[in-house]
Every structure is written in structure tokens, then in C-alpha cells.
Amino acid sequence: MRLVLKHVQKRGHRWRYRRKVPVPLREILGKGELVAPLGESEQEAIKRYGRVHGLAEQTLTDAKRRLAEDRGQITACIETPSTTSPKRVTQSRLLASTRTRLEVRPSGSPVPRWQKD
């Protein structure tokens, strides 16, 4: 039995995660696809897939939330542990968190860095 992972490609001797960004979210994210290295072996790719896929899902969820805020469908707020009342968050801060790039860990294992087209 062969395992099939969505959004995974083999390019040469390297594996990568590549996922198209839905058209309405492209302006928010500033890119048309999310691309991240998974490693040079199939086992490495399988091992890293869960983390990378989870981060891609979270990035798209954040962008969808931002789109809904821009359309006035929801209000941006977060609960702070010190208070029970919501604290408003500026749109620029939400956009910055959506576009946050993930860096390489000190251990040398690659962490996805969403790349522009």
C-alpha cells in the first residue's frame, strides 16, 4: 500500500509542500501559493508533512479570518488572560501575523518559509 499526501511534490531529489492559495486570499497573503521544503528523502517528507500541513492550514485560516474582518463580517478581538473583556487588535497587526515567515530552527531542521511566487 502506498501513502498519498496532499500538496506534496518531488522535484529532482527533493520533496516539497506546495499548495495554491485561493484567489480571494491572495491579496491578503501576498502570494499565490505556499511552498515549503520537506527534505531529500521520502521518509523525511513524511515526517515533516504533518507540521508543515498544519502551519499551512493555520496560515489559510488566519487569512480567511482577515478577509471576513475586512468585509465587516466579524470584528477583530482577542481575549487577554488578565481581563475578561476583549481587546481590539489593529488590522495591521493581524496582517503582520498572517504574513509572518517561519525561520530555520537552531537545530538546523528546516521549518517552512512561505515563499513568494
PDB file of C-alpha atoms in Angstrom:
ATOM      1  CA  MET A   1       0.000   0.000   0.000  1.00  0.00           C
ATOM      2  CA  ARG A   2       1.318   3.442  -0.929  1.00  0.00           C
ATOM      3  CA  LEU A   3       0.704   6.536   1.173  1.00  0.00           C
ATOM      4  CA  VAL A   4      -0.631   9.614  -0.648  1.00  0.00           C
ATOM      5  CA  LEU A   5      -0.022  13.038   0.891  1.00  0.00           C
ATOM      6  CA  LYS A   6      -1.912  16.047  -0.440  1.00  0.00           C
ATOM      7  CA  HIS A   7       0.104  19.018  -1.712  1.00  0.00           C
ATOM      8  CA  VAL A   8       3.430  17.123  -1.822  1.00  0.00           C
ATOM      9  CA  GLN A   9       5.713  17.162  -4.865  1.00  0.00           C
ATOM     10  CA  LYS A  10       9.029  15.619  -5.676  1.00  0.00           C
ATOM     11  CA  ARG A  11      11.297  17.993  -7.613  1.00  0.00           C
ATOM     12  CA  GLY A  12      14.544  16.345  -8.624  1.00  0.00           C
ATOM     13  CA  HIS A  13      15.824  14.670  -5.491  1.00  0.00           C
ATOM     14  CA  ARG A  14      13.937  16.967  -3.090  1.00  0.00           C
ATOM     15  CA  TRP A  15      10.426  16.841  -1.683  1.00  0.00           C
ATOM     16  CA  ARG A  16       8.351  19.959  -1.085  1.00  0.00           C
ATOM     17  CA  TYR A  17       4.944  21.048   0.118  1.00  0.00           C
ATOM     18  CA  ARG A  18       3.183  23.171  -2.482  1.00  0.00           C
ATOM     19  CA  ARG A  19      -0.337  24.456  -2.063  1.00  0.00           C
ATOM     20  CA  LYS A  20      -2.284  27.003  -4.072  1.00  0.00           C
ATOM     21  CA  VAL A  21      -3.799  29.901  -2.181  1.00  0.00           C
ATOM     22  CA  PRO A  22      -7.484  30.513  -3.003  1.00  0.00           C
ATOM     23  CA  VAL A  23      -7.957  33.618  -5.159  1.00  0.00           C
ATOM     24  CA  PRO A  24      -9.776  35.722  -2.503  1.00  0.00           C
ATOM     25  CA  LEU A  25      -6.893  35.169  -0.048  1.00  0.00           C
ATOM     26  CA  ARG A  26      -4.036  36.002  -2.425  1.00  0.00           C
ATOM     27  CA  GLU A  27      -4.116  39.737  -1.776  1.00  0.00           C
ATOM     28  CA  ILE A  28      -4.097  39.200   1.985  1.00  0.00           C
ATOM     29  CA  LEU A  29      -1.178  36.757   1.911  1.00  0.00           C
ATOM     30  CA  GLY A  30       0.643  38.492  -0.932  1.00  0.00           C
ATOM     31  CA  LYS A  31       1.286  35.229  -2.780  1.00  0.00           C
ATOM     32  CA  GLY A  32      -0.421  32.673  -4.988  1.00  0.00           C
ATOM     33  CA  GLU A  33       0.940  29.544  -3.315  1.00  0.00           C
ATOM     34  CA  LEU A  34       2.554  28.270  -0.145  1.00  0.00           C
ATOM     35  CA  VAL A  35       5.812  26.385  -0.720  1.00  0.00           C
ATOM     36  CA  ALA A  36       7.998  24.748   1.929  1.00  0.00           C
ATOM     37  CA  PRO A  37      10.834  22.188   1.748  1.00  0.00           C
ATOM     38  CA  LEU A  38      10.117  18.758   3.224  1.00  0.00           C
ATOM     39  CA  GLY A  39      13.532  17.163   2.789  1.00  0.00           C
ATOM     40  CA  GLU A  40      15.549  14.979   0.463  1.00  0.00           C
ATOM     41  CA  SER A  41      14.050  11.568   1.268  1.00  0.00           C
ATOM     42  CA  GLU A  42      10.515  10.247   1.269  1.00  0.00           C
ATOM     43  CA  GLN A  43      10.819   9.384   4.974  1.00  0.00           C
ATOM     44  CA  GLU A  44      11.918  12.940   5.806  1.00  0.00           C
ATOM     45  CA  ALA A  45       8.992  14.325   3.803  1.00  0.00           C
ATOM     46  CA  ILE A  46       6.507  12.084   5.612  1.00  0.00           C
ATOM     47  CA  LYS A  47       7.992  13.023   8.982  1.00  0.00           C
ATOM     48  CA  ARG A  48       7.745  16.798   8.328  1.00  0.00           C
ATOM     49  CA  TYR A  49       4.454  16.762   6.439  1.00  0.00           C
ATOM     50  CA  GLY A  50       2.149  16.990   9.475  1.00  0.00           C
ATOM     51  CA  ARG A  51       3.819  20.080  10.915  1.00  0.00           C
ATOM     52  CA  VAL A  52       4.069  21.851   7.555  1.00  0.00           C
ATOM     53  CA  HIS A  53       0.492  20.988   6.562  1.00  0.00           C
ATOM     54  CA  GLY A  54      -0.753  22.210   9.949  1.00  0.00           C
ATOM     55  CA  LEU A  55       1.076  25.511   9.523  1.00  0.00           C
ATOM     56  CA  ALA A  56      -0.345  25.914   6.014  1.00  0.00           C
ATOM     57  CA  GLU A  57      -3.857  25.254   7.334  1.00  0.00           C
ATOM     58  CA  GLN A  58      -3.332  27.818  10.103  1.00  0.00           C
ATOM     59  CA  THR A  59      -1.992  30.396   7.627  1.00  0.00           C
ATOM     60  CA  LEU A  60      -5.052  29.968   5.397  1.00  0.00           C
ATOM     61  CA  THR A  61      -7.410  30.093   8.390  1.00  0.00           C
ATOM     62  CA  ASP A  62      -5.809  33.352   9.559  1.00  0.00           C
ATOM     63  CA  ALA A  63      -6.160  34.800   6.055  1.00  0.00           C
ATOM     64  CA  LYS A  64      -9.841  33.760   5.894  1.00  0.00           C
ATOM     65  CA  ARG A  65     -10.426  35.439   9.240  1.00  0.00           C
ATOM     66  CA  ARG A  66      -8.715  38.591   7.982  1.00  0.00           C
ATOM     67  CA  LEU A  67     -10.865  38.566   4.835  1.00  0.00           C
ATOM     68  CA  ALA A  68     -14.018  38.255   6.941  1.00  0.00           C
ATOM     69  CA  GLU A  69     -12.835  41.186   9.089  1.00  0.00           C
ATOM     70  CA  ASP A  70     -12.139  43.295   6.001  1.00  0.00           C
ATOM     71  CA  ARG A  71     -15.646  42.566   4.733  1.00  0.00           C
ATOM     72  CA  GLY A  72     -17.130  43.537   8.100  1.00  0.00           C
ATOM     73  CA  GLN A  73     -18.495  40.064   8.757  1.00  0.00           C
ATOM     74  CA  ILE A  74     -16.626  39.712  12.072  1.00  0.00           C
ATOM     75  CA  THR A  75     -14.796  42.017  14.492  1.00  0.00           C
ATOM     76  CA  ALA A  76     -11.135  41.547  15.365  1.00  0.00           C
ATOM     77  CA  CYS A  77     -10.670  40.816  19.067  1.00  0.00           C
ATOM     78  CA  ILE A  78      -8.664  38.588  21.352  1.00  0.00           C
ATOM     79  CA  GLU A  79      -9.246  37.580  24.942  1.00  0.00           C
ATOM     80  CA  THR A  80      -6.411  38.562  27.231  1.00  0.00           C
ATOM     81  CA  PRO A  81      -5.681  36.364  30.248  1.00  0.00           C
ATOM     82  CA  SER A  82      -5.540  39.347  32.630  1.00  0.00           C
ATOM     83  CA  THR A  83      -9.003  40.676  31.743  1.00  0.00           C
ATOM     84  CA  THR A  84     -12.364  39.290  30.796  1.00  0.00           C
ATOM     85  CA  SER A  85     -13.151  41.995  28.267  1.00  0.00           C
ATOM     86  CA  PRO A  86     -11.904  41.571  24.669  1.00  0.00           C
ATOM     87  CA  LYS A  87      -9.009  43.662  23.490  1.00  0.00           C
ATOM     88  CA  ARG A  88      -9.240  45.038  19.985  1.00  0.00           C
ATOM     89  CA  VAL A  89      -6.384  44.278  17.646  1.00  0.00           C
ATOM     90  CA  THR A  90      -5.430  46.566  14.793  1.00  0.00           C
ATOM     91  CA  GLN A  91      -5.770  45.256  11.253  1.00  0.00           C
ATOM     92  CA  SER A  92      -2.112  45.905  10.533  1.00  0.00           C
ATOM     93  CA  ARG A  93      -1.120  43.628  13.428  1.00  0.00           C
ATOM     94  CA  LEU A  94      -3.375  40.859  12.134  1.00  0.00           C
ATOM     95  CA  LEU A  95      -1.933  41.248   8.653  1.00  0.00           C
ATOM     96  CA  ALA A  96       1.591  41.111  10.065  1.00  0.00           C
ATOM     97  CA  SER A  97       0.810  37.896  11.951  1.00  0.00           C
ATOM     98  CA  THR A  98      -0.691  36.367   8.799  1.00  0.00           C
ATOM     99  CA  ARG A  99       2.438  37.156   6.810  1.00  0.00           C
ATOM    100  CA  THR A 100       4.856  36.002   9.483  1.00  0.00           C
ATOM    101  CA  ARG A 101       7.629  33.918   7.973  1.00  0.00           C
ATOM    102  CA  LEU A 102       8.840  30.852   9.763  1.00  0.00           C
ATOM    103  CA  GLU A 103      12.568  30.588  10.254  1.00  0.00           C
ATOM    104  CA  VAL A 104      15.040  27.701  10.350  1.00  0.00           C
ATOM    105  CA  ARG A 105      15.437  26.257  13.831  1.00  0.00           C
ATOM    106  CA  PRO A 106      18.820  26.367  15.528  1.00  0.00           C
ATOM    107  CA  SER A 107      18.958  22.569  15.269  1.00  0.00           C
ATOM    108  CA  GLY A 108      19.206  23.004  11.503  1.00  0.00           C
ATOM    109  CA  SER A 109      15.931  21.274  10.682  1.00  0.00           C
ATOM    110  CA  PRO A 110      14.073  23.349   8.122  1.00  0.00           C
ATOM    111  CA  VAL A 111      10.847  24.981   9.180  1.00  0.00           C
ATOM    112  CA  PRO A 112       8.552  26.176   6.369  1.00  0.00           C
ATOM    113  CA  ARG A 113       9.289  29.576   4.992  1.00  0.00           C
ATOM    114  CA  TRP A 114       6.368  30.510   2.787  1.00  0.00           C
ATOM    115  CA  GLN A 115       7.931  31.856  -0.356  1.00  0.00           C
ATOM    116  CA  LYS A 116       6.550  34.371  -2.831  1.00  0.00           C
ATOM    117  CA  ASP A 117       5.879  33.192  -6.366  1.00  0.00           C
TER     118      ASP A 117
END
